Amino acid sequence: MPSKQKQIQLVSRPVGMPKDDDFLYKEIEVPQPSKGEILVKTLYLSVDPYMRGRMSDAKSYVEPFALNEPLAGGVVGEVAQSQSEHFKKGDFIVGMLPWQEYSIASEKEIRSISPDPSLLSAHLSVLGLTGLTAYFGLLDIGQPKEGETVVVSGAAGAVGSIVGQIAKIKGARVVGIAGSEEKVHYLKDTLGFDEAINYKETNDMQAALKEACPNGIDVYFENVGGEIGDAAISLLNKHGRVPVCGAISSYNKTEMDLGPRVQSKLIKTSSLMKGFVVNDYNDRFKEGATQLGQWLSEGKLQYEETITEGIDNVTDAFLGLFEGKNLGKQLVKVAEPTK
């Protein structure tokens, strides 16, 4: 067991796109667990777009990260030491923990996961909050019906790729929006989307969507916002539904993000537009995880992970999210499980 470890702190609040100087890699002591606590060895860290919002001090649905303290997110780890009756050394766990190599966790902060080495990282993607976000956002708000058209922005990302596949399971026609030809081919050839649009090669997003969706749009799953969202909302059918999961196009803007007003469009089509966060569904997580696990075991769901190696590269992996460098879920592999 090492005596020292690396920790990543937020030392200044970013203006626009975060910079390297906003973060500090600091060497700290490896702590020791007290009664009821566990020392967790970090194996995988999750980096997610929503974390950009927590780096500012604006009021939001979750507390901002504190300055000169470690950032935190989803972690898959291994119990290195235990003072808990519920966990033993060598158990694998998942929880929301700091960006560092070893963390102290209470019994209530973490839960056990399968020791299957092929599925460890999946508990931060398809079997974790990512999959649950797709599951509840699409099925509870979007409610796709057989034969309807579902459009997903950020479709090759962690949430969007699962959304599109669930929509296909429900019998919908699915159109994805992504940012490269590689991602377009992945959506169509690997995940079975009916159509896909490379927004970076499209001068008129509304025209491209209209061509891809000749019968209009029944469900638009919003991950991106901006002009893509404007175009999709303009093509909603009567009683369309818009689950609003994210708006990554605006996260690093320093000025107000202005666009067409949507009220008249929603009125004319009697459409529903509803924002949500996955924690709205805390009491139904078991339901969602069980169904996602079943679809995965049946081969109905596929998932992709972009895994960056090493804790020294966590901030690079995070910043890459805003340049669309990831395919599927972006993770950082910090360490190997103990042999």
mmCIF file of C-alpha atoms in Angstrom:
data_model
loop_
_atom_site.group_PDB
_atom_site.id
_atom_site.type_symbol
_atom_site.label_atom_id
_atom_site.label_comp_id
_atom_site.label_asym_id
_atom_site.label_seq_id
_atom_site.Cartn_x
_atom_site.Cartn_y
_atom_site.Cartn_z
ATOM 1 C CA MET A 1 0.000 0.000 0.000
ATOM 2 C CA PRO A 2 1.561 3.348 -1.015
ATOM 3 C CA SER A 3 1.743 6.172 1.532
ATOM 4 C CA LYS A 4 1.232 8.942 -1.059
ATOM 5 C CA GLN A 5 -1.285 9.439 -3.864
ATOM 6 C CA LYS A 6 -2.379 11.961 -6.496
ATOM 7 C CA GLN A 7 -5.522 14.066 -6.127
ATOM 8 C CA ILE A 8 -7.065 16.469 -8.685
ATOM 9 C CA GLN A 9 -8.391 19.736 -7.277
ATOM 10 C CA LEU A 10 -10.363 22.601 -8.798
ATOM 11 C CA VAL A 11 -8.360 25.740 -8.013
ATOM 12 C CA SER A 12 -10.203 28.361 -10.099
ATOM 13 C CA ARG A 13 -13.633 28.665 -11.677
ATOM 14 C CA PRO A 14 -13.340 28.363 -15.465
ATOM 15 C CA VAL A 15 -14.436 31.149 -17.787
ATOM 16 C CA GLY A 16 -15.488 29.564 -21.055
ATOM 17 C CA MET A 17 -13.643 26.331 -21.846
ATOM 18 C CA PRO A 18 -11.762 25.077 -18.761
ATOM 19 C CA LYS A 19 -7.960 25.345 -18.920
ATOM 20 C CA ASP A 20 -5.172 23.294 -17.400
ATOM 21 C CA ASP A 21 -4.531 26.112 -14.904
ATOM 22 C CA ASP A 22 -8.006 25.606 -13.433
ATOM 23 C CA PHE A 23 -6.869 22.248 -12.052
ATOM 24 C CA LEU A 24 -4.122 21.174 -9.670
ATOM 25 C CA TYR A 25 -2.606 17.699 -9.408
ATOM 26 C CA LYS A 26 -1.606 17.463 -5.751
ATOM 27 C CA GLU A 27 0.253 14.779 -3.826
ATOM 28 C CA ILE A 28 -1.497 13.864 -0.563
ATOM 29 C CA GLU A 29 -1.365 11.129 2.067
ATOM 30 C CA VAL A 30 -3.295 7.904 1.582
ATOM 31 C CA PRO A 31 -5.877 7.997 4.408
ATOM 32 C CA GLN A 32 -6.766 5.163 6.786
ATOM 33 C CA PRO A 33 -10.365 4.002 7.329
ATOM 34 C CA SER A 34 -12.129 4.289 10.685
ATOM 35 C CA LYS A 35 -14.888 2.049 11.999
ATOM 36 C CA GLY A 36 -17.647 1.640 9.405
ATOM 37 C CA GLU A 37 -15.427 3.000 6.612
ATOM 38 C CA ILE A 38 -13.664 1.502 3.593
ATOM 39 C CA LEU A 39 -10.489 2.504 1.807
ATOM 40 C CA VAL A 40 -11.257 2.304 -1.916
ATOM 41 C CA LYS A 41 -8.608 1.882 -4.598
ATOM 42 C CA THR A 42 -9.828 3.743 -7.697
ATOM 43 C CA LEU A 43 -9.909 1.568 -10.817
ATOM 44 C CA TYR A 44 -12.057 3.665 -13.201
ATOM 45 C CA LEU A 45 -13.155 7.311 -13.058
ATOM 46 C CA SER A 46 -16.096 8.728 -14.965
ATOM 47 C CA VAL A 47 -15.838 12.172 -16.571
ATOM 48 C CA ASP A 48 -19.142 13.723 -17.645
ATOM 49 C CA PRO A 49 -20.317 16.955 -19.308
ATOM 50 C CA TYR A 50 -22.531 17.930 -16.347
ATOM 51 C CA MET A 51 -19.382 18.402 -14.277
ATOM 52 C CA ARG A 52 -18.667 21.602 -16.209
ATOM 53 C CA GLY A 53 -21.728 23.183 -14.573
ATOM 54 C CA ARG A 54 -20.485 22.212 -11.116
ATOM 55 C CA MET A 55 -17.239 24.060 -11.789
ATOM 56 C CA SER A 56 -19.097 27.376 -11.736
ATOM 57 C CA ASP A 57 -20.784 28.753 -8.650
ATOM 58 C CA ALA A 58 -24.114 29.405 -10.372
ATOM 59 C CA LYS A 59 -27.201 27.950 -8.691
ATOM 60 C CA SER A 60 -28.074 24.567 -10.148
ATOM 61 C CA TYR A 61 -29.635 21.214 -9.266
ATOM 62 C CA VAL A 62 -26.399 20.109 -7.560
ATOM 63 C CA GLU A 63 -23.894 21.902 -5.344
ATOM 64 C CA PRO A 64 -20.855 23.392 -7.125
ATOM 65 C CA PHE A 65 -17.434 21.889 -6.620
ATOM 66 C CA ALA A 66 -15.533 23.691 -3.859
ATOM 67 C CA LEU A 67 -12.316 25.460 -4.773
ATOM 68 C CA ASN A 68 -9.070 23.904 -3.557
ATOM 69 C CA GLU A 69 -10.877 20.635 -2.948
ATOM 70 C CA PRO A 70 -10.951 17.471 -5.080
ATOM 71 C CA LEU A 71 -13.472 17.121 -7.864
ATOM 72 C CA ALA A 72 -15.674 14.039 -7.636
ATOM 73 C CA GLY A 73 -17.666 11.730 -9.860
ATOM 74 C CA GLY A 74 -18.568 8.144 -10.533
ATOM 75 C CA VAL A 75 -15.890 5.657 -9.501
ATOM 76 C CA VAL A 76 -15.529 1.916 -9.834
ATOM 77 C CA GLY A 77 -13.074 0.737 -7.220
ATOM 78 C CA GLU A 78 -11.707 -2.138 -5.202
ATOM 79 C CA VAL A 79 -11.809 -2.356 -1.408
ATOM 80 C CA ALA A 80 -8.176 -2.031 -0.287
ATOM 81 C CA GLN A 81 -8.897 -1.966 3.464
ATOM 82 C CA SER A 82 -12.145 -2.404 5.350
ATOM 83 C CA GLN A 83 -13.403 -1.448 8.787
ATOM 84 C CA SER A 84 -16.942 -2.353 7.707
ATOM 85 C CA GLU A 85 -18.956 -5.483 8.388
ATOM 86 C CA HIS A 86 -20.578 -5.173 4.944
ATOM 87 C CA PHE A 87 -17.475 -5.005 2.739
ATOM 88 C CA LYS A 88 -14.278 -7.022 2.710
ATOM 89 C CA LYS A 89 -10.900 -6.501 1.097
ATOM 90 C CA GLY A 90 -11.050 -7.333 -2.611
ATOM 91 C CA ASP A 91 -14.743 -6.473 -3.075
ATOM 92 C CA PHE A 92 -15.591 -4.305 -6.091
ATOM 93 C CA ILE A 93 -17.776 -1.253 -5.570
ATOM 94 C CA VAL A 94 -19.270 1.755 -7.342
ATOM 95 C CA GLY A 95 -19.959 5.179 -5.852
ATOM 96 C CA MET A 96 -19.532 8.934 -6.161
ATOM 97 C CA LEU A 97 -15.993 9.549 -4.917
ATOM 98 C CA PRO A 98 -13.155 12.085 -5.295
ATOM 99 C CA TRP A 99 -10.772 12.269 -8.244
ATOM 100 C CA GLN A 100 -7.851 10.578 -6.497
ATOM 101 C CA GLU A 101 -6.160 7.200 -6.372
ATOM 102 C CA TYR A 102 -7.491 6.117 -2.951
ATOM 103 C CA SER A 103 -10.604 7.351 -1.134
ATOM 104 C CA ILE A 104 -12.330 6.823 2.177
ATOM 105 C CA ALA A 105 -15.999 5.879 1.787
ATOM 106 C CA SER A 106 -18.711 5.168 4.313
ATOM 107 C CA GLU A 107 -20.854 2.063 3.981
ATOM 108 C CA LYS A 108 -23.767 4.151 2.728
ATOM 109 C CA GLU A 109 -21.804 5.896 -0.050
ATOM 110 C CA ILE A 110 -21.020 2.807 -2.107
ATOM 111 C CA ARG A 111 -22.611 -0.419 -3.319
ATOM 112 C CA SER A 112 -21.183 -3.765 -4.336
ATOM 113 C CA ILE A 113 -20.960 -4.755 -7.992
ATOM 114 C CA SER A 114 -20.220 -7.953 -9.860
ATOM 115 C CA PRO A 115 -16.562 -9.043 -9.786
ATOM 116 C CA ASP A 116 -16.768 -9.977 -13.493
ATOM 117 C CA PRO A 117 -13.687 -8.169 -14.888
ATOM 118 C CA SER A 118 -15.353 -7.710 -18.282
ATOM 119 C CA LEU A 119 -18.176 -5.665 -16.725
ATOM 120 C CA LEU A 120 -16.349 -3.507 -14.173
ATOM 121 C CA SER A 121 -16.331 -0.354 -16.305
ATOM 122 C CA ALA A 122 -19.901 -1.025 -17.503
ATOM 123 C CA HIS A 123 -21.134 -0.002 -14.048
ATOM 124 C CA LEU A 124 -20.152 3.558 -15.022
ATOM 125 C CA SER A 125 -21.757 3.308 -18.459
ATOM 126 C CA VAL A 126 -24.554 1.075 -19.696
ATOM 127 C CA LEU A 127 -25.252 -0.466 -16.255
ATOM 128 C CA GLY A 128 -24.707 2.771 -14.337
ATOM 129 C CA LEU A 129 -26.117 6.296 -14.243
ATOM 130 C CA THR A 130 -25.515 6.689 -17.981
ATOM 131 C CA GLY A 131 -27.771 3.778 -18.878
ATOM 132 C CA LEU A 132 -30.343 4.799 -16.277
ATOM 133 C CA THR A 133 -30.426 8.351 -17.673
ATOM 134 C CA ALA A 134 -31.193 6.981 -21.133
ATOM 135 C CA TYR A 135 -33.748 4.500 -19.798
ATOM 136 C CA PHE A 136 -35.842 6.870 -17.700
ATOM 137 C CA GLY A 137 -35.520 9.938 -19.926
ATOM 138 C CA LEU A 138 -36.676 8.084 -23.013
ATOM 139 C CA LEU A 139 -39.278 5.745 -21.535
ATOM 140 C CA ASP A 140 -40.792 7.979 -18.849
ATOM 141 C CA ILE A 141 -40.816 11.292 -20.751
ATOM 142 C CA GLY A 142 -40.347 10.304 -24.397
ATOM 143 C CA GLN A 143 -42.651 7.254 -24.278
ATOM 144 C CA PRO A 144 -41.810 6.094 -27.832
ATOM 145 C CA LYS A 145 -44.420 3.989 -29.608
ATOM 146 C CA GLU A 146 -43.941 1.453 -32.355
ATOM 147 C CA GLY A 147 -43.593 3.128 -35.746
ATOM 148 C CA GLU A 148 -42.868 6.601 -34.347
ATOM 149 C CA THR A 149 -39.770 8.604 -35.255
ATOM 150 C CA VAL A 150 -37.240 9.235 -32.480
ATOM 151 C CA VAL A 151 -34.368 11.686 -33.037
ATOM 152 C CA VAL A 152 -31.369 11.702 -30.689
ATOM 153 C CA SER A 153 -28.724 14.428 -30.565
ATOM 154 C CA GLY A 154 -25.295 13.533 -29.219
ATOM 155 C CA ALA A 155 -26.269 10.095 -30.472
ATOM 156 C CA ALA A 156 -22.800 8.522 -30.390
ATOM 157 C CA GLY A 157 -22.204 9.670 -26.828
ATOM 158 C CA ALA A 158 -22.686 7.746 -23.619
ATOM 159 C CA VAL A 159 -26.393 8.471 -23.115
ATOM 160 C CA GLY A 160 -27.467 9.015 -26.725
ATOM 161 C CA SER A 161 -26.178 5.673 -27.975
ATOM 162 C CA ILE A 162 -28.246 3.830 -25.329
ATOM 163 C CA VAL A 163 -31.315 5.997 -25.994
ATOM 164 C CA GLY A 164 -31.322 5.083 -29.685
ATOM 165 C CA GLN A 165 -31.012 1.372 -28.993
ATOM 166 C CA ILE A 166 -33.846 1.396 -26.458
ATOM 167 C CA ALA A 167 -35.995 3.258 -28.990
ATOM 168 C CA LYS A 168 -35.254 0.505 -31.518
ATOM 169 C CA ILE A 169 -36.213 -2.139 -28.937
ATOM 170 C CA LYS A 170 -39.550 -0.330 -28.609
ATOM 171 C CA GLY A 171 -40.086 -0.486 -32.387
ATOM 172 C CA ALA A 172 -39.402 3.153 -33.275
ATOM 173 C CA ARG A 173 -37.603 4.518 -36.327
ATOM 174 C CA VAL A 174 -34.425 6.138 -34.980
ATOM 175 C CA VAL A 175 -32.378 9.006 -36.398
ATOM 176 C CA GLY A 176 -29.122 9.982 -34.701
ATOM 177 C CA ILE A 177 -27.152 13.216 -34.879
ATOM 178 C CA ALA A 178 -23.378 13.009 -34.372
ATOM 179 C CA GLY A 179 -20.193 14.871 -35.242
ATOM 180 C CA SER A 180 -18.156 12.687 -37.608
ATOM 181 C CA GLU A 181 -18.536 10.204 -40.430
ATOM 182 C CA GLU A 182 -16.994 7.534 -38.195
ATOM 183 C CA LYS A 183 -19.745 8.093 -35.649
ATOM 184 C CA VAL A 184 -22.439 8.113 -38.335
ATOM 185 C CA HIS A 185 -21.254 4.699 -39.564
ATOM 186 C CA TYR A 186 -21.103 3.415 -35.979
ATOM 187 C CA LEU A 187 -24.706 4.452 -35.332
ATOM 188 C CA LYS A 188 -26.033 2.852 -38.506
ATOM 189 C CA ASP A 189 -23.801 -0.164 -38.997
ATOM 190 C CA THR A 190 -23.193 -1.215 -35.385
ATOM 191 C CA LEU A 191 -26.110 0.098 -33.333
ATOM 192 C CA GLY A 192 -28.806 -0.274 -35.994
ATOM 193 C CA PHE A 193 -30.004 3.336 -36.216
ATOM 194 C CA ASP A 194 -32.176 3.837 -39.304
ATOM 195 C CA GLU A 195 -30.491 7.092 -40.291
ATOM 196 C CA ALA A 196 -27.746 9.363 -38.982
ATOM 197 C CA ILE A 197 -26.629 12.926 -39.710
ATOM 198 C CA ASN A 198 -23.144 14.392 -39.401
ATOM 199 C CA TYR A 199 -23.960 17.887 -38.157
ATOM 200 C CA LYS A 200 -20.431 19.128 -38.879
ATOM 201 C CA GLU A 201 -20.956 18.435 -42.589
ATOM 202 C CA THR A 202 -24.490 19.874 -42.728
ATOM 203 C CA ASN A 203 -25.110 23.500 -43.674
ATOM 204 C CA ASP A 204 -28.879 23.360 -43.095
ATOM 205 C CA MET A 205 -29.765 21.213 -40.092
ATOM 206 C CA GLN A 206 -33.499 21.668 -40.492
ATOM 207 C CA ALA A 207 -33.383 20.532 -44.128
ATOM 208 C CA ALA A 208 -31.200 17.539 -43.237
ATOM 209 C CA LEU A 209 -33.590 16.504 -40.471
ATOM 210 C CA LYS A 210 -36.611 16.983 -42.697
ATOM 211 C CA GLU A 211 -35.069 14.659 -45.276
ATOM 212 C CA ALA A 212 -34.177 12.074 -42.635
ATOM 213 C CA CYS A 213 -37.600 12.345 -40.962
ATOM 214 C CA PRO A 214 -40.186 12.537 -43.785
ATOM 215 C CA ASN A 215 -42.982 11.821 -41.316
ATOM 216 C CA GLY A 216 -41.840 14.415 -38.798
ATOM 217 C CA ILE A 217 -40.448 13.857 -35.291
ATOM 218 C CA ASP A 218 -42.425 12.281 -32.475
ATOM 219 C CA VAL A 219 -39.691 12.182 -29.831
ATOM 220 C CA TYR A 220 -36.585 14.369 -29.744
ATOM 221 C CA PHE A 221 -34.084 13.364 -27.045
ATOM 222 C CA GLU A 222 -32.088 16.512 -26.336
ATOM 223 C CA ASN A 223 -28.424 16.229 -25.364
ATOM 224 C CA VAL A 224 -26.951 19.161 -27.286
ATOM 225 C CA GLY A 225 -29.209 22.233 -27.507
ATOM 226 C CA GLY A 226 -28.319 25.148 -29.766
ATOM 227 C CA GLU A 227 -29.189 25.144 -33.460
ATOM 228 C CA ILE A 228 -29.598 21.367 -33.527
ATOM 229 C CA GLY A 229 -32.313 21.547 -30.899
ATOM 230 C CA ASP A 230 -33.979 24.472 -32.667
ATOM 231 C CA ALA A 231 -34.162 22.473 -35.897
ATOM 232 C CA ALA A 232 -35.550 19.340 -34.250
ATOM 233 C CA ILE A 233 -38.241 21.159 -32.277
ATOM 234 C CA SER A 234 -39.440 22.892 -35.455
ATOM 235 C CA LEU A 235 -40.301 19.454 -36.922
ATOM 236 C CA LEU A 236 -42.250 18.033 -33.975
ATOM 237 C CA ASN A 237 -45.476 16.208 -34.765
ATOM 238 C CA LYS A 238 -48.725 16.633 -32.866
ATOM 239 C CA HIS A 239 -48.208 15.527 -29.252
ATOM 240 C CA GLY A 240 -44.421 15.364 -29.682
ATOM 241 C CA ARG A 241 -42.247 14.768 -26.627
ATOM 242 C CA VAL A 242 -38.854 16.321 -25.846
ATOM 243 C CA PRO A 243 -36.870 14.871 -22.904
ATOM 244 C CA VAL A 244 -34.170 17.458 -22.140
ATOM 245 C CA CYS A 245 -31.133 15.646 -20.761
ATOM 246 C CA GLY A 246 -28.353 18.090 -21.643
ATOM 247 C CA ALA A 247 -27.262 21.110 -23.667
ATOM 248 C CA ILE A 248 -23.538 20.579 -24.104
ATOM 249 C CA SER A 249 -23.289 23.155 -26.910
ATOM 250 C CA SER A 250 -23.804 25.952 -24.360
ATOM 251 C CA TYR A 251 -21.827 24.700 -21.352
ATOM 252 C CA ASN A 252 -18.708 26.732 -22.110
ATOM 253 C CA LYS A 253 -20.402 29.851 -23.503
ATOM 254 C CA THR A 254 -19.644 33.088 -21.702
ATOM 255 C CA GLU A 255 -22.668 34.945 -23.088
ATOM 256 C CA MET A 256 -26.384 34.155 -22.918
ATOM 257 C CA ASP A 257 -27.316 31.350 -25.310
ATOM 258 C CA LEU A 258 -30.139 32.834 -27.372
ATOM 259 C CA GLY A 259 -32.210 31.141 -30.042
ATOM 260 C CA PRO A 260 -35.701 30.863 -31.505
ATOM 261 C CA ARG A 261 -38.521 30.950 -28.991
ATOM 262 C CA VAL A 262 -40.163 27.532 -28.668
ATOM 263 C CA GLN A 263 -43.448 28.414 -26.968
ATOM 264 C CA SER A 264 -45.553 28.829 -30.107
ATOM 265 C CA LYS A 265 -44.212 25.588 -31.611
ATOM 266 C CA LEU A 266 -45.072 23.646 -28.462
ATOM 267 C CA ILE A 267 -48.551 25.152 -28.393
ATOM 268 C CA LYS A 268 -49.256 24.424 -32.057
ATOM 269 C CA THR A 269 -48.236 20.774 -31.717
ATOM 270 C CA SER A 270 -49.477 20.231 -28.134
ATOM 271 C CA SER A 271 -45.968 18.979 -27.380
ATOM 272 C CA LEU A 272 -44.301 18.221 -24.062
ATOM 273 C CA MET A 273 -40.781 19.479 -23.307
ATOM 274 C CA LYS A 274 -39.445 18.364 -19.939
ATOM 275 C CA GLY A 275 -36.032 18.629 -18.346
ATOM 276 C CA PHE A 276 -34.837 15.943 -15.963
ATOM 277 C CA VAL A 277 -31.868 14.578 -14.034
ATOM 278 C CA VAL A 278 -31.389 10.898 -13.334
ATOM 279 C CA ASN A 279 -31.684 11.382 -9.579
ATOM 280 C CA ASP A 280 -35.357 12.227 -10.144
ATOM 281 C CA TYR A 281 -35.741 8.449 -10.466
ATOM 282 C CA ASN A 282 -33.738 7.302 -7.432
ATOM 283 C CA ASP A 283 -36.550 5.113 -6.143
ATOM 284 C CA ARG A 284 -36.727 3.248 -9.480
ATOM 285 C CA PHE A 285 -33.017 2.574 -10.072
ATOM 286 C CA LYS A 286 -33.394 -1.148 -9.367
ATOM 287 C CA GLU A 287 -36.119 -1.408 -12.033
ATOM 288 C CA GLY A 288 -33.973 0.338 -14.623
ATOM 289 C CA ALA A 289 -30.765 -1.532 -13.802
ATOM 290 C CA THR A 290 -32.564 -4.889 -13.959
ATOM 291 C CA GLN A 291 -34.035 -4.160 -17.386
ATOM 292 C CA LEU A 292 -30.786 -2.783 -18.792
ATOM 293 C CA GLY A 293 -28.932 -5.846 -17.532
ATOM 294 C CA GLN A 294 -31.489 -8.135 -19.157
ATOM 295 C CA TRP A 295 -31.266 -6.356 -22.527
ATOM 296 C CA LEU A 296 -27.468 -6.479 -22.333
ATOM 297 C CA SER A 297 -27.436 -10.213 -21.588
ATOM 298 C CA GLU A 298 -29.872 -10.812 -24.463
ATOM 299 C CA GLY A 299 -27.597 -8.972 -26.889
ATOM 300 C CA LYS A 300 -30.147 -6.197 -27.476
ATOM 301 C CA LEU A 301 -27.824 -3.482 -26.160
ATOM 302 C CA GLN A 302 -24.282 -2.717 -27.209
ATOM 303 C CA TYR A 303 -22.039 -0.123 -25.646
ATOM 304 C CA GLU A 304 -18.798 1.598 -26.451
ATOM 305 C CA GLU A 305 -16.305 3.069 -24.010
ATOM 306 C CA THR A 306 -13.458 5.470 -24.735
ATOM 307 C CA ILE A 307 -10.912 4.656 -22.030
ATOM 308 C CA THR A 308 -8.008 6.981 -21.300
ATOM 309 C CA GLU A 309 -5.144 5.504 -19.281
ATOM 310 C CA GLY A 310 -3.733 7.118 -16.155
ATOM 311 C CA ILE A 311 -4.808 9.613 -13.516
ATOM 312 C CA ASP A 312 -2.443 12.195 -15.036
ATOM 313 C CA ASN A 313 -4.765 12.323 -18.066
ATOM 314 C CA VAL A 314 -8.105 12.838 -16.294
ATOM 315 C CA THR A 315 -8.434 16.526 -17.177
ATOM 316 C CA ASP A 316 -7.487 15.883 -20.819
ATOM 317 C CA ALA A 317 -10.207 13.226 -21.013
ATOM 318 C CA PHE A 318 -12.718 15.640 -19.487
ATOM 319 C CA LEU A 319 -11.892 18.472 -21.883
ATOM 320 C CA GLY A 320 -12.089 16.073 -24.821
ATOM 321 C CA LEU A 321 -15.804 15.672 -24.157
ATOM 322 C CA PHE A 322 -16.415 19.186 -25.469
ATOM 323 C CA GLU A 323 -14.548 18.436 -28.681
ATOM 324 C CA GLY A 324 -16.496 15.230 -29.336
ATOM 325 C CA LYS A 325 -13.392 13.036 -29.037
ATOM 326 C CA ASN A 326 -15.219 10.215 -27.249
ATOM 327 C CA LEU A 327 -17.262 7.404 -28.733
ATOM 328 C CA GLY A 328 -19.723 6.185 -26.130
ATOM 329 C CA LYS A 329 -18.797 6.654 -22.475
ATOM 330 C CA GLN A 330 -15.575 8.494 -21.618
ATOM 331 C CA LEU A 331 -13.719 6.823 -18.745
ATOM 332 C CA VAL A 332 -10.256 7.016 -17.231
ATOM 333 C CA LYS A 333 -8.554 3.822 -16.124
ATOM 334 C CA VAL A 334 -6.570 4.706 -13.017
ATOM 335 C CA ALA A 335 -5.353 1.271 -11.908
ATOM 336 C CA GLU A 336 -5.600 -2.462 -12.493
ATOM 337 C CA PRO A 337 -7.462 -4.653 -9.991
ATOM 338 C CA THR A 338 -5.207 -6.367 -7.478
ATOM 339 C CA LYS A 339 -4.181 -9.785 -8.727
#
